[in-house]
């Protein structure tokens, strides 16, 4: 396999929820691989601008764009801005996601709808806008052998049930079938759609699970690799899935989880 340090040279990417956690890690790795990156943020403009500055000072190109991915008008305005600024888009990383946890019987319809609208409907709205542009523009062989790539941030919880998080796991299970169906529909147009399913990665969304030695020890019982993941573990997987090196990979989920989906409770029989 050929390797270039600038695997994504000349490509334009949009990462939703790119101002923190996994999204920020993906933004930095895409930029390091040569992509020009639009960083979507919901509410922390200063964090997004800081990453833009970091990328520019390393001679990369990036912009920050505010949008709520659950709102159709916001998503359309965000894509208009990306197309105005960059001319086109080659890579969408559908990363934004939230948790609103509670036991099933206490879960409000408001929290159910909120998580589904950000995590699932948000990915649908962004994927649809990206695909329209991929189809309009078609393949540019000097840039990529694909017309476009969509990467959906799922979770090991598209597979593993999780008591107390029924809205979240339902959104991730939905992402799995949405991703596969879009991949099936768009493959003839040379558009690839895949998911990354992170395990436990150190970010703000799950800080309480790893920020004390006791919490981390309990978490490690679920991870055969015996370490909590870092955002760069996901960023590097995203670079590969966005690059032509994964050209024959379509409609699949790449688990980046240190083996969390391997039923570690069965390791000792
Ligand atoms: P995070 O809280 O740092 O990131 C979530 C991002 O989504 C934030 O930047 C937030 O501003 C953004 N966001 C929230 N609502 C939004 C909206 N309405 N519109 C646009 N953006 C919005 O947490 P993270 O861990 O980096 O999570 C990123 C993704 O990774 C999520 O989809 C999450 O479900 C998934 N994930 C995380 C882990 C983990 O262990 N951290 C594991 C599996 C999956």
PDB file of C-alpha atoms and ligand atoms in Angstrom:
ATOM      1  CA  UNK A   1       0.000   0.000   0.000  1.00  0.00           C
ATOM      2  CA  UNK A   2       1.326   3.437  -0.911  1.00  0.00           C
ATOM      3  CA  UNK A   3       1.658   5.931   1.890  1.00  0.00           C
ATOM      4  CA  UNK A   4       1.706   9.680   1.566  1.00  0.00           C
ATOM      5  CA  UNK A   5       1.943  11.997   4.558  1.00  0.00           C
ATOM      6  CA  UNK A   6      -0.555  14.188   2.687  1.00  0.00           C
ATOM      7  CA  UNK A   7      -3.175  11.542   2.024  1.00  0.00           C
ATOM      8  CA  UNK A   8      -5.941  14.163   1.775  1.00  0.00           C
ATOM      9  CA  UNK A   9      -4.088  16.911  -0.097  1.00  0.00           C
ATOM     10  CA  UNK A  10      -6.493  19.182  -1.990  1.00  0.00           C
ATOM     11  CA  UNK A  11      -9.597  17.776  -0.304  1.00  0.00           C
ATOM     12  CA  UNK A  12     -12.216  19.890   1.474  1.00  0.00           C
ATOM     13  CA  UNK A  13     -13.801  18.537   4.638  1.00  0.00           C
ATOM     14  CA  UNK A  14     -16.565  19.492   7.067  1.00  0.00           C
ATOM     15  CA  UNK A  15     -16.547  18.093  10.610  1.00  0.00           C
ATOM     16  CA  UNK A  16     -19.686  18.671  12.689  1.00  0.00           C
ATOM     17  CA  UNK A  17     -19.154  19.255  16.394  1.00  0.00           C
ATOM     18  CA  UNK A  18     -15.518  19.867  15.522  1.00  0.00           C
ATOM     19  CA  UNK A  19     -14.670  22.246  18.362  1.00  0.00           C
ATOM     20  CA  UNK A  20     -14.274  19.632  21.108  1.00  0.00           C
ATOM     21  CA  UNK A  21     -13.447  16.026  21.906  1.00  0.00           C
ATOM     22  CA  UNK A  22     -13.422  13.502  19.071  1.00  0.00           C
ATOM     23  CA  UNK A  23     -14.489  16.108  16.500  1.00  0.00           C
ATOM     24  CA  UNK A  24     -11.517  18.321  17.350  1.00  0.00           C
ATOM     25  CA  UNK A  25      -9.201  15.298  17.131  1.00  0.00           C
ATOM     26  CA  UNK A  26     -10.623  14.432  13.705  1.00  0.00           C
ATOM     27  CA  UNK A  27     -10.238  18.048  12.520  1.00  0.00           C
ATOM     28  CA  UNK A  28      -6.571  18.109  13.549  1.00  0.00           C
ATOM     29  CA  UNK A  29      -5.774  14.767  11.888  1.00  0.00           C
ATOM     30  CA  UNK A  30      -7.590  15.695   8.641  1.00  0.00           C
ATOM     31  CA  UNK A  31      -5.678  18.998   8.530  1.00  0.00           C
ATOM     32  CA  UNK A  32      -2.404  17.168   9.227  1.00  0.00           C
ATOM     33  CA  UNK A  33      -3.175  14.917   6.237  1.00  0.00           C
ATOM     34  CA  UNK A  34      -3.499  17.988   4.011  1.00  0.00           C
ATOM     35  CA  UNK A  35      -7.274  18.628   3.983  1.00  0.00           C
ATOM     36  CA  UNK A  36      -8.852  22.071   4.201  1.00  0.00           C
ATOM     37  CA  UNK A  37     -11.324  21.842   7.074  1.00  0.00           C
ATOM     38  CA  UNK A  38     -14.585  23.565   8.037  1.00  0.00           C
ATOM     39  CA  UNK A  39     -15.144  23.207  11.771  1.00  0.00           C
ATOM     40  CA  UNK A  40     -18.808  23.255  12.722  1.00  0.00           C
ATOM     41  CA  UNK A  41     -19.588  24.273  16.293  1.00  0.00           C
ATOM     42  CA  UNK A  42     -22.840  24.630  18.159  1.00  0.00           C
ATOM     43  CA  UNK A  43     -22.000  26.930  21.033  1.00  0.00           C
ATOM     44  CA  UNK A  44     -18.229  27.236  21.612  1.00  0.00           C
ATOM     45  CA  UNK A  45     -17.049  29.612  18.903  1.00  0.00           C
ATOM     46  CA  UNK A  46     -13.842  30.482  20.744  1.00  0.00           C
ATOM     47  CA  UNK A  47     -12.753  26.812  20.880  1.00  0.00           C
ATOM     48  CA  UNK A  48     -13.399  26.440  17.136  1.00  0.00           C
ATOM     49  CA  UNK A  49     -11.475  29.659  16.373  1.00  0.00           C
ATOM     50  CA  UNK A  50      -8.526  28.433  18.452  1.00  0.00           C
ATOM     51  CA  UNK A  51      -8.291  25.266  16.314  1.00  0.00           C
ATOM     52  CA  UNK A  52      -8.557  27.397  13.137  1.00  0.00           C
ATOM     53  CA  UNK A  53      -5.628  29.494  14.377  1.00  0.00           C
ATOM     54  CA  UNK A  54      -3.560  26.377  15.222  1.00  0.00           C
ATOM     55  CA  UNK A  55      -4.153  24.929  11.753  1.00  0.00           C
ATOM     56  CA  UNK A  56      -3.330  28.219  10.024  1.00  0.00           C
ATOM     57  CA  UNK A  57      -0.119  28.595  11.993  1.00  0.00           C
ATOM     58  CA  UNK A  58       0.889  25.136  10.727  1.00  0.00           C
ATOM     59  CA  UNK A  59       0.243  26.460   7.157  1.00  0.00           C
ATOM     60  CA  UNK A  60      -3.093  24.659   6.817  1.00  0.00           C
ATOM     61  CA  UNK A  61      -6.483  26.084   5.914  1.00  0.00           C
ATOM     62  CA  UNK A  62      -9.591  26.061   8.113  1.00  0.00           C
ATOM     63  CA  UNK A  63     -12.736  28.021   8.917  1.00  0.00           C
ATOM     64  CA  UNK A  64     -15.279  27.830  11.754  1.00  0.00           C
ATOM     65  CA  UNK A  65     -19.054  27.785  11.143  1.00  0.00           C
ATOM     66  CA  UNK A  66     -21.835  27.925  13.727  1.00  0.00           C
ATOM     67  CA  UNK A  67     -24.888  25.695  13.111  1.00  0.00           C
ATOM     68  CA  UNK A  68     -27.310  23.496  14.982  1.00  0.00           C
ATOM     69  CA  UNK A  69     -27.219  20.257  12.981  1.00  0.00           C
ATOM     70  CA  UNK A  70     -30.751  19.327  14.059  1.00  0.00           C
ATOM     71  CA  UNK A  71     -32.176  22.379  12.228  1.00  0.00           C
ATOM     72  CA  UNK A  72     -32.633  22.032   8.469  1.00  0.00           C
ATOM     73  CA  UNK A  73     -32.245  25.785   7.794  1.00  0.00           C
ATOM     74  CA  UNK A  74     -28.986  25.888   9.796  1.00  0.00           C
ATOM     75  CA  UNK A  75     -27.594  22.876   7.918  1.00  0.00           C
ATOM     76  CA  UNK A  76     -28.462  24.339   4.507  1.00  0.00           C
ATOM     77  CA  UNK A  77     -26.870  27.686   5.489  1.00  0.00           C
ATOM     78  CA  UNK A  78     -23.751  25.876   6.758  1.00  0.00           C
ATOM     79  CA  UNK A  79     -23.318  23.983   3.457  1.00  0.00           C
ATOM     80  CA  UNK A  80     -23.853  27.203   1.457  1.00  0.00           C
ATOM     81  CA  UNK A  81     -21.066  28.793   3.461  1.00  0.00           C
ATOM     82  CA  UNK A  82     -18.726  25.810   2.949  1.00  0.00           C
ATOM     83  CA  UNK A  83     -19.391  25.834  -0.818  1.00  0.00           C
ATOM     84  CA  UNK A  84     -18.913  29.611  -0.993  1.00  0.00           C
ATOM     85  CA  UNK A  85     -15.626  29.466   0.915  1.00  0.00           C
ATOM     86  CA  UNK A  86     -14.138  26.214  -0.445  1.00  0.00           C
ATOM     87  CA  UNK A  87     -15.891  25.848  -3.836  1.00  0.00           C
ATOM     88  CA  UNK A  88     -16.912  22.262  -3.063  1.00  0.00           C
ATOM     89  CA  UNK A  89     -16.719  19.521  -0.429  1.00  0.00           C
ATOM     90  CA  UNK A  90     -15.118  16.055  -0.595  1.00  0.00           C
ATOM     91  CA  UNK A  91     -15.451  14.732   2.972  1.00  0.00           C
ATOM     92  CA  UNK A  92     -18.221  15.008   5.585  1.00  0.00           C
ATOM     93  CA  UNK A  93     -17.576  13.768   9.119  1.00  0.00           C
ATOM     94  CA  UNK A  94     -20.960  13.566  10.860  1.00  0.00           C
ATOM     95  CA  UNK A  95     -19.691  13.772  14.428  1.00  0.00           C
ATOM     96  CA  UNK A  96     -22.039  15.947  16.540  1.00  0.00           C
ATOM     97  CA  UNK A  97     -23.739  14.025  19.302  1.00  0.00           C
ATOM     98  CA  UNK A  98     -25.199  14.452  22.771  1.00  0.00           C
ATOM     99  CA  UNK A  99     -26.347  12.345  25.718  1.00  0.00           C
ATOM    100  CA  UNK A 100     -29.373  13.045  27.943  1.00  0.00           C
ATOM    101  CA  UNK A 101     -29.373  10.030  30.204  1.00  0.00           C
ATOM    102  CA  UNK A 102     -32.070   8.738  32.513  1.00  0.00           C
ATOM    103  CA  UNK A 103     -33.709   5.467  33.469  1.00  0.00           C
ATOM    104  CA  UNK A 104     -36.252   4.375  30.851  1.00  0.00           C
ATOM    105  CA  UNK A 105     -39.339   5.032  32.991  1.00  0.00           C
ATOM    106  CA  UNK A 106     -38.167   8.565  33.824  1.00  0.00           C
ATOM    107  CA  UNK A 107     -37.114   9.533  30.307  1.00  0.00           C
ATOM    108  CA  UNK A 108     -39.034  12.547  29.052  1.00  0.00           C
ATOM    109  CA  UNK A 109     -40.265  12.842  25.486  1.00  0.00           C
ATOM    110  CA  UNK A 110     -38.275  16.091  25.308  1.00  0.00           C
ATOM    111  CA  UNK A 111     -34.965  14.309  26.042  1.00  0.00           C
ATOM    112  CA  UNK A 112     -35.855  11.413  23.721  1.00  0.00           C
ATOM    113  CA  UNK A 113     -36.596  13.839  20.863  1.00  0.00           C
ATOM    114  CA  UNK A 114     -33.575  16.049  21.553  1.00  0.00           C
ATOM    115  CA  UNK A 115     -31.057  13.190  21.364  1.00  0.00           C
ATOM    116  CA  UNK A 116     -32.685  11.672  18.273  1.00  0.00           C
ATOM    117  CA  UNK A 117     -32.829  15.057  16.536  1.00  0.00           C
ATOM    118  CA  UNK A 118     -29.157  15.940  17.107  1.00  0.00           C
ATOM    119  CA  UNK A 119     -27.596  12.471  16.809  1.00  0.00           C
ATOM    120  CA  UNK A 120     -29.694  10.932  14.025  1.00  0.00           C
ATOM    121  CA  UNK A 121     -31.669  13.633  12.193  1.00  0.00           C
ATOM    122  CA  UNK A 122     -28.582  15.885  12.273  1.00  0.00           C
ATOM    123  CA  UNK A 123     -26.557  13.208  10.475  1.00  0.00           C
ATOM    124  CA  UNK A 124     -29.356  12.688   7.925  1.00  0.00           C
ATOM    125  CA  UNK A 125     -29.605  16.427   7.151  1.00  0.00           C
ATOM    126  CA  UNK A 126     -25.834  16.868   6.739  1.00  0.00           C
ATOM    127  CA  UNK A 127     -25.379  13.670   4.706  1.00  0.00           C
ATOM    128  CA  UNK A 128     -28.152  14.738   2.325  1.00  0.00           C
ATOM    129  CA  UNK A 129     -26.578  18.158   1.681  1.00  0.00           C
ATOM    130  CA  UNK A 130     -23.110  16.657   1.209  1.00  0.00           C
ATOM    131  CA  UNK A 131     -24.404  14.000  -1.197  1.00  0.00           C
ATOM    132  CA  UNK A 132     -26.145  16.641  -3.337  1.00  0.00           C
ATOM    133  CA  UNK A 133     -22.816  18.423  -3.838  1.00  0.00           C
ATOM    134  CA  UNK A 134     -20.901  15.146  -4.454  1.00  0.00           C
ATOM    135  CA  UNK A 135     -23.440  14.229  -7.177  1.00  0.00           C
ATOM    136  CA  UNK A 136     -23.431  17.708  -8.719  1.00  0.00           C
ATOM    137  CA  UNK A 137     -19.631  17.764  -8.986  1.00  0.00           C
ATOM    138  CA  UNK A 138     -18.795  14.117  -9.632  1.00  0.00           C
ATOM    139  CA  UNK A 139     -15.331  12.571  -9.462  1.00  0.00           C
ATOM    140  CA  UNK A 140     -12.265  14.798  -9.818  1.00  0.00           C
ATOM    141  CA  UNK A 141      -9.575  12.149 -10.431  1.00  0.00           C
ATOM    142  CA  UNK A 142      -6.720  14.489  -9.504  1.00  0.00           C
ATOM    143  CA  UNK A 143      -8.311  14.941  -6.027  1.00  0.00           C
ATOM    144  CA  UNK A 144      -9.819  11.526  -5.198  1.00  0.00           C
ATOM    145  CA  UNK A 145     -11.123   8.464  -6.997  1.00  0.00           C
ATOM    146  CA  UNK A 146     -14.431   8.909  -5.108  1.00  0.00           C
ATOM    147  CA  UNK A 147     -17.039  11.598  -5.729  1.00  0.00           C
ATOM    148  CA  UNK A 148     -17.244  12.011  -1.959  1.00  0.00           C
ATOM    149  CA  UNK A 149     -16.929  10.336   1.408  1.00  0.00           C
ATOM    150  CA  UNK A 150     -19.257  10.453   4.403  1.00  0.00           C
ATOM    151  CA  UNK A 151     -18.111   9.210   7.808  1.00  0.00           C
ATOM    152  CA  UNK A 152     -20.769   8.802  10.483  1.00  0.00           C
ATOM    153  CA  UNK A 153     -19.653   8.879  14.123  1.00  0.00           C
ATOM    154  CA  UNK A 154     -21.557   6.028  15.690  1.00  0.00           C
ATOM    155  CA  UNK A 155     -20.613   4.165  18.893  1.00  0.00           C
ATOM    156  CA  UNK A 156     -20.073   0.660  20.225  1.00  0.00           C
ATOM    157  CA  UNK A 157     -23.630   1.271  21.462  1.00  0.00           C
ATOM    158  CA  UNK A 158     -24.988   0.696  17.972  1.00  0.00           C
ATOM    159  CA  UNK A 159     -24.298  -2.916  19.006  1.00  0.00           C
ATOM    160  CA  UNK A 160     -24.128  -3.044  22.810  1.00  0.00           C
ATOM    161  CA  UNK A 161     -27.330  -2.245  24.758  1.00  0.00           C
ATOM    162  CA  UNK A 162     -26.831   0.354  27.520  1.00  0.00           C
ATOM    163  CA  UNK A 163     -29.340   0.612  30.357  1.00  0.00           C
ATOM    164  CA  UNK A 164     -30.193   4.195  31.264  1.00  0.00           C
ATOM    165  CA  UNK A 165     -29.333   5.509  27.787  1.00  0.00           C
ATOM    166  CA  UNK A 166     -32.204   4.297  25.590  1.00  0.00           C
ATOM    167  CA  UNK A 167     -32.377   7.520  23.534  1.00  0.00           C
ATOM    168  CA  UNK A 168     -28.612   7.484  22.846  1.00  0.00           C
ATOM    169  CA  UNK A 169     -28.354   3.792  21.856  1.00  0.00           C
ATOM    170  CA  UNK A 170     -31.435   4.120  19.650  1.00  0.00           C
ATOM    171  CA  UNK A 171     -29.833   7.062  17.838  1.00  0.00           C
ATOM    172  CA  UNK A 172     -26.642   5.043  17.262  1.00  0.00           C
ATOM    173  CA  UNK A 173     -28.549   1.939  16.107  1.00  0.00           C
ATOM    174  CA  UNK A 174     -30.408   4.215  13.693  1.00  0.00           C
ATOM    175  CA  UNK A 175     -27.149   5.647  12.382  1.00  0.00           C
ATOM    176  CA  UNK A 176     -26.024   2.119  11.498  1.00  0.00           C
ATOM    177  CA  UNK A 177     -29.008   1.402   9.215  1.00  0.00           C
ATOM    178  CA  UNK A 178     -29.051   4.954   7.844  1.00  0.00           C
ATOM    179  CA  UNK A 179     -25.350   4.687   6.946  1.00  0.00           C
ATOM    180  CA  UNK A 180     -25.748   1.277   5.245  1.00  0.00           C
ATOM    181  CA  UNK A 181     -28.820   2.329   3.284  1.00  0.00           C
ATOM    182  CA  UNK A 182     -27.263   5.568   2.049  1.00  0.00           C
ATOM    183  CA  UNK A 183     -24.089   3.631   1.156  1.00  0.00           C
ATOM    184  CA  UNK A 184     -26.128   1.117  -0.873  1.00  0.00           C
ATOM    185  CA  UNK A 185     -28.021   3.914  -2.646  1.00  0.00           C
ATOM    186  CA  UNK A 186     -25.017   6.098  -3.464  1.00  0.00           C
ATOM    187  CA  UNK A 187     -22.319   3.499  -4.215  1.00  0.00           C
ATOM    188  CA  UNK A 188     -23.079   3.522  -7.980  1.00  0.00           C
ATOM    189  CA  UNK A 189     -22.232   7.243  -7.930  1.00  0.00           C
ATOM    190  CA  UNK A 190     -18.799   6.544  -6.403  1.00  0.00           C
ATOM    191  CA  UNK A 191     -19.797   7.954  -3.021  1.00  0.00           C
ATOM    192  CA  UNK A 192     -18.599   5.999   0.025  1.00  0.00           C
ATOM    193  CA  UNK A 193     -20.442   6.061   3.354  1.00  0.00           C
ATOM    194  CA  UNK A 194     -19.011   4.381   6.450  1.00  0.00           C
ATOM    195  CA  UNK A 195     -19.181   4.650  10.237  1.00  0.00           C
ATOM    196  CA  UNK A 196     -16.638   4.757  13.006  1.00  0.00           C
ATOM    197  CA  UNK A 197     -17.824   3.177  16.255  1.00  0.00           C
ATOM    198  CA  UNK A 198     -15.655   4.511  19.076  1.00  0.00           C
ATOM    199  CA  UNK A 199     -15.442   2.698  22.376  1.00  0.00           C
ATOM    200  CA  UNK A 200     -14.516   4.771  25.425  1.00  0.00           C
ATOM    201  CA  UNK A 201     -12.509   7.811  24.309  1.00  0.00           C
ATOM    202  CA  UNK A 202     -11.349  10.513  26.747  1.00  0.00           C
ATOM    203  CA  UNK A 203     -13.615  13.508  25.965  1.00  0.00           C
ATOM    204  CA  UNK A 204     -15.993  15.861  27.802  1.00  0.00           C
ATOM    205  CA  UNK A 205     -19.018  13.619  27.005  1.00  0.00           C
ATOM    206  CA  UNK A 206     -17.820  10.868  29.410  1.00  0.00           C
ATOM    207  CA  UNK A 207     -15.414  12.706  31.766  1.00  0.00           C
ATOM    208  CA  UNK A 208     -16.934  11.200  34.904  1.00  0.00           C
ATOM    209  CA  UNK A 209     -16.060   7.677  33.635  1.00  0.00           C
ATOM    210  CA  UNK A 210     -12.278   8.281  33.543  1.00  0.00           C
ATOM    211  CA  UNK A 211     -11.304  11.345  35.579  1.00  0.00           C
ATOM    212  CA  UNK A 212     -10.661   9.520  38.861  1.00  0.00           C
ATOM    213  CA  UNK A 213      -8.457   6.409  39.271  1.00  0.00           C
ATOM    214  CA  UNK A 214     -11.446   4.452  40.641  1.00  0.00           C
ATOM    215  CA  UNK A 215     -13.678   5.390  37.698  1.00  0.00           C
ATOM    216  CA  UNK A 216     -10.927   4.594  35.190  1.00  0.00           C
ATOM    217  CA  UNK A 217     -10.240   1.181  36.789  1.00  0.00           C
ATOM    218  CA  UNK A 218     -13.928   0.302  36.517  1.00  0.00           C
ATOM    219  CA  UNK A 219     -14.003   1.433  32.876  1.00  0.00           C
ATOM    220  CA  UNK A 220     -10.883  -0.614  32.028  1.00  0.00           C
ATOM    221  CA  UNK A 221     -12.725  -3.795  33.004  1.00  0.00           C
ATOM    222  CA  UNK A 222     -14.759  -3.249  29.827  1.00  0.00           C
ATOM    223  CA  UNK A 223     -11.719  -2.706  27.554  1.00  0.00           C
ATOM    224  CA  UNK A 224      -9.569  -5.748  26.602  1.00  0.00           C
ATOM    225  CA  UNK A 225      -6.764  -3.429  25.380  1.00  0.00           C
ATOM    226  CA  UNK A 226      -6.564  -2.068  28.941  1.00  0.00           C
ATOM    227  CA  UNK A 227      -6.374   1.589  27.992  1.00  0.00           C
ATOM    228  CA  UNK A 228      -8.952   4.305  27.463  1.00  0.00           C
ATOM    229  CA  UNK A 229      -8.902   5.625  23.893  1.00  0.00           C
ATOM    230  CA  UNK A 230      -7.563   9.020  22.806  1.00  0.00           C
ATOM    231  CA  UNK A 231      -9.149  11.320  20.225  1.00  0.00           C
ATOM    232  CA  UNK A 232      -6.228  10.719  17.852  1.00  0.00           C
ATOM    233  CA  UNK A 233      -7.182   7.011  17.709  1.00  0.00           C
ATOM    234  CA  UNK A 234     -10.416   8.145  16.063  1.00  0.00           C
ATOM    235  CA  UNK A 235      -8.832  10.950  14.010  1.00  0.00           C
ATOM    236  CA  UNK A 236      -6.379   8.558  12.367  1.00  0.00           C
ATOM    237  CA  UNK A 237      -9.190   6.099  11.509  1.00  0.00           C
ATOM    238  CA  UNK A 238     -11.143   8.994   9.978  1.00  0.00           C
ATOM    239  CA  UNK A 239      -8.176   9.970   7.772  1.00  0.00           C
ATOM    240  CA  UNK A 240      -7.951   6.418   6.436  1.00  0.00           C
ATOM    241  CA  UNK A 241     -11.702   6.137   5.791  1.00  0.00           C
ATOM    242  CA  UNK A 242     -11.652   9.522   4.013  1.00  0.00           C
ATOM    243  CA  UNK A 243      -8.673   8.588   1.836  1.00  0.00           C
ATOM    244  CA  UNK A 244      -8.395   6.602  -1.388  1.00  0.00           C
ATOM    245  CA  UNK A 245      -6.515   3.932   0.595  1.00  0.00           C
ATOM    246  CA  UNK A 246      -9.953   2.705   1.751  1.00  0.00           C
ATOM    247  CA  UNK A 247     -11.543   2.963  -1.717  1.00  0.00           C
ATOM    248  CA  UNK A 248     -13.084  -0.557  -1.560  1.00  0.00           C
ATOM    249  CA  UNK A 249     -14.573  -0.001   1.921  1.00  0.00           C
ATOM    250  CA  UNK A 250     -18.226   1.027   1.748  1.00  0.00           C
ATOM    251  CA  UNK A 251     -21.216   0.634   4.061  1.00  0.00           C
ATOM    252  CA  UNK A 252     -19.235  -0.741   6.978  1.00  0.00           C
ATOM    253  CA  UNK A 253     -18.493   0.176  10.573  1.00  0.00           C
ATOM    254  CA  UNK A 254     -14.927   0.418  11.795  1.00  0.00           C
ATOM    255  CA  UNK A 255     -14.904  -0.306  15.532  1.00  0.00           C
ATOM    256  CA  UNK A 256     -12.131   1.707  17.211  1.00  0.00           C
ATOM    257  CA  UNK A 257     -12.692   0.485  20.734  1.00  0.00           C
ATOM    258  CA  UNK A 258      -9.732  -1.509  22.099  1.00  0.00           C
ATOM    259  CA  UNK A 259     -11.955  -4.590  21.822  1.00  0.00           C
ATOM    260  CA  UNK A 260     -14.872  -3.264  23.885  1.00  0.00           C
ATOM    261  CA  UNK A 261     -17.354  -5.008  21.587  1.00  0.00           C
ATOM    262  CA  UNK A 262     -15.775  -8.431  22.270  1.00  0.00           C
ATOM    263  CA  UNK A 263     -17.953  -9.221  25.324  1.00  0.00           C
ATOM    264  CA  UNK A 264     -14.992  -8.859  27.749  1.00  0.00           C
ATOM    265  CA  UNK A 265     -17.075 -10.365  30.581  1.00  0.00           C
ATOM    266  CA  UNK A 266     -16.623 -13.727  28.799  1.00  0.00           C
ATOM    267  CA  UNK A 267     -12.797 -13.481  28.691  1.00  0.00           C
ATOM    268  CA  UNK A 268     -12.424 -15.805  31.661  1.00  0.00           C
ATOM    269  CA  UNK A 269     -15.104 -18.253  30.501  1.00  0.00           C
TER     270      UNK A 269
HETATM  271  P1  LIG B   1     -18.210  16.150  22.863  1.00  0.00           P
HETATM  272  O1  LIG B   1     -19.300  16.534  23.788  1.00  0.00           O
HETATM  273  O2  LIG B   1     -16.865  16.753  23.050  1.00  0.00           O
HETATM  274  O3  LIG B   1     -18.615  16.378  21.339  1.00  0.00           O
HETATM  275  C1  LIG B   1     -19.907  16.538  20.879  1.00  0.00           C
HETATM  276  C2  LIG B   1     -19.925  17.723  19.943  1.00  0.00           C
HETATM  277  O4  LIG B   1     -21.226  17.861  19.372  1.00  0.00           O
HETATM  278  C3  LIG B   1     -19.623  19.047  20.685  1.00  0.00           C
HETATM  279  O5  LIG B   1     -18.648  19.766  19.968  1.00  0.00           O
HETATM  280  C4  LIG B   1     -20.950  19.772  20.667  1.00  0.00           C
HETATM  281  O6  LIG B   1     -20.845  21.187  20.654  1.00  0.00           O
HETATM  282  C5  LIG B   1     -21.546  19.235  19.378  1.00  0.00           C
HETATM  283  N1  LIG B   1     -23.010  19.433  19.339  1.00  0.00           N
HETATM  284  C6  LIG B   1     -23.909  19.163  20.311  1.00  0.00           C
HETATM  285  N2  LIG B   1     -25.139  19.530  19.900  1.00  0.00           N
HETATM  286  C7  LIG B   1     -24.995  20.018  18.646  1.00  0.00           C
HETATM  287  C8  LIG B   1     -25.904  20.562  17.696  1.00  0.00           C
HETATM  288  N3  LIG B   1     -27.220  20.655  17.953  1.00  0.00           N
HETATM  289  N4  LIG B   1     -25.413  20.987  16.508  1.00  0.00           N
HETATM  290  C9  LIG B   1     -24.078  20.915  16.237  1.00  0.00           C
HETATM  291  N5  LIG B   1     -23.192  20.401  17.094  1.00  0.00           N
HETATM  292  C10 LIG B   1     -23.644  19.967  18.284  1.00  0.00           C
HETATM  293  O7  LIG B   1     -18.122  14.556  22.966  1.00  0.00           O
HETATM  294  P2  LIG B   1     -17.360  13.508  22.048  1.00  0.00           P
HETATM  295  O8  LIG B   1     -17.094  12.349  22.920  1.00  0.00           O
HETATM  296  O9  LIG B   1     -16.251  14.118  21.316  1.00  0.00           O
HETATM  297  O10 LIG B   1     -18.500  13.053  21.035  1.00  0.00           O
HETATM  298  C11 LIG B   1     -18.377  13.147  19.619  1.00  0.00           C
HETATM  299  C12 LIG B   1     -19.141  12.009  18.963  1.00  0.00           C
HETATM  300  O11 LIG B   1     -18.524  10.778  19.317  1.00  0.00           O
HETATM  301  C13 LIG B   1     -20.608  11.898  19.420  1.00  0.00           C
HETATM  302  O12 LIG B   1     -21.409  11.563  18.290  1.00  0.00           O
HETATM  303  C14 LIG B   1     -20.578  10.756  20.403  1.00  0.00           C
HETATM  304  O13 LIG B   1     -21.811  10.090  20.499  1.00  0.00           O
HETATM  305  C15 LIG B   1     -19.510   9.875  19.770  1.00  0.00           C
HETATM  306  N6  LIG B   1     -18.912   8.902  20.690  1.00  0.00           N
HETATM  307  C16 LIG B   1     -18.103   9.311  21.726  1.00  0.00           C
HETATM  308  C17 LIG B   1     -17.540   8.341  22.555  1.00  0.00           C
HETATM  309  C18 LIG B   1     -16.599   8.706  23.668  1.00  0.00           C
HETATM  310  O14 LIG B   1     -16.178   7.790  24.396  1.00  0.00           O
HETATM  311  N7  LIG B   1     -16.233   9.937  23.859  1.00  0.00           N
HETATM  312  C19 LIG B   1     -17.822   6.993  22.355  1.00  0.00           C
HETATM  313  C20 LIG B   1     -18.667   6.629  21.310  1.00  0.00           C
HETATM  314  C21 LIG B   1     -19.192   7.587  20.478  1.00  0.00           C
END
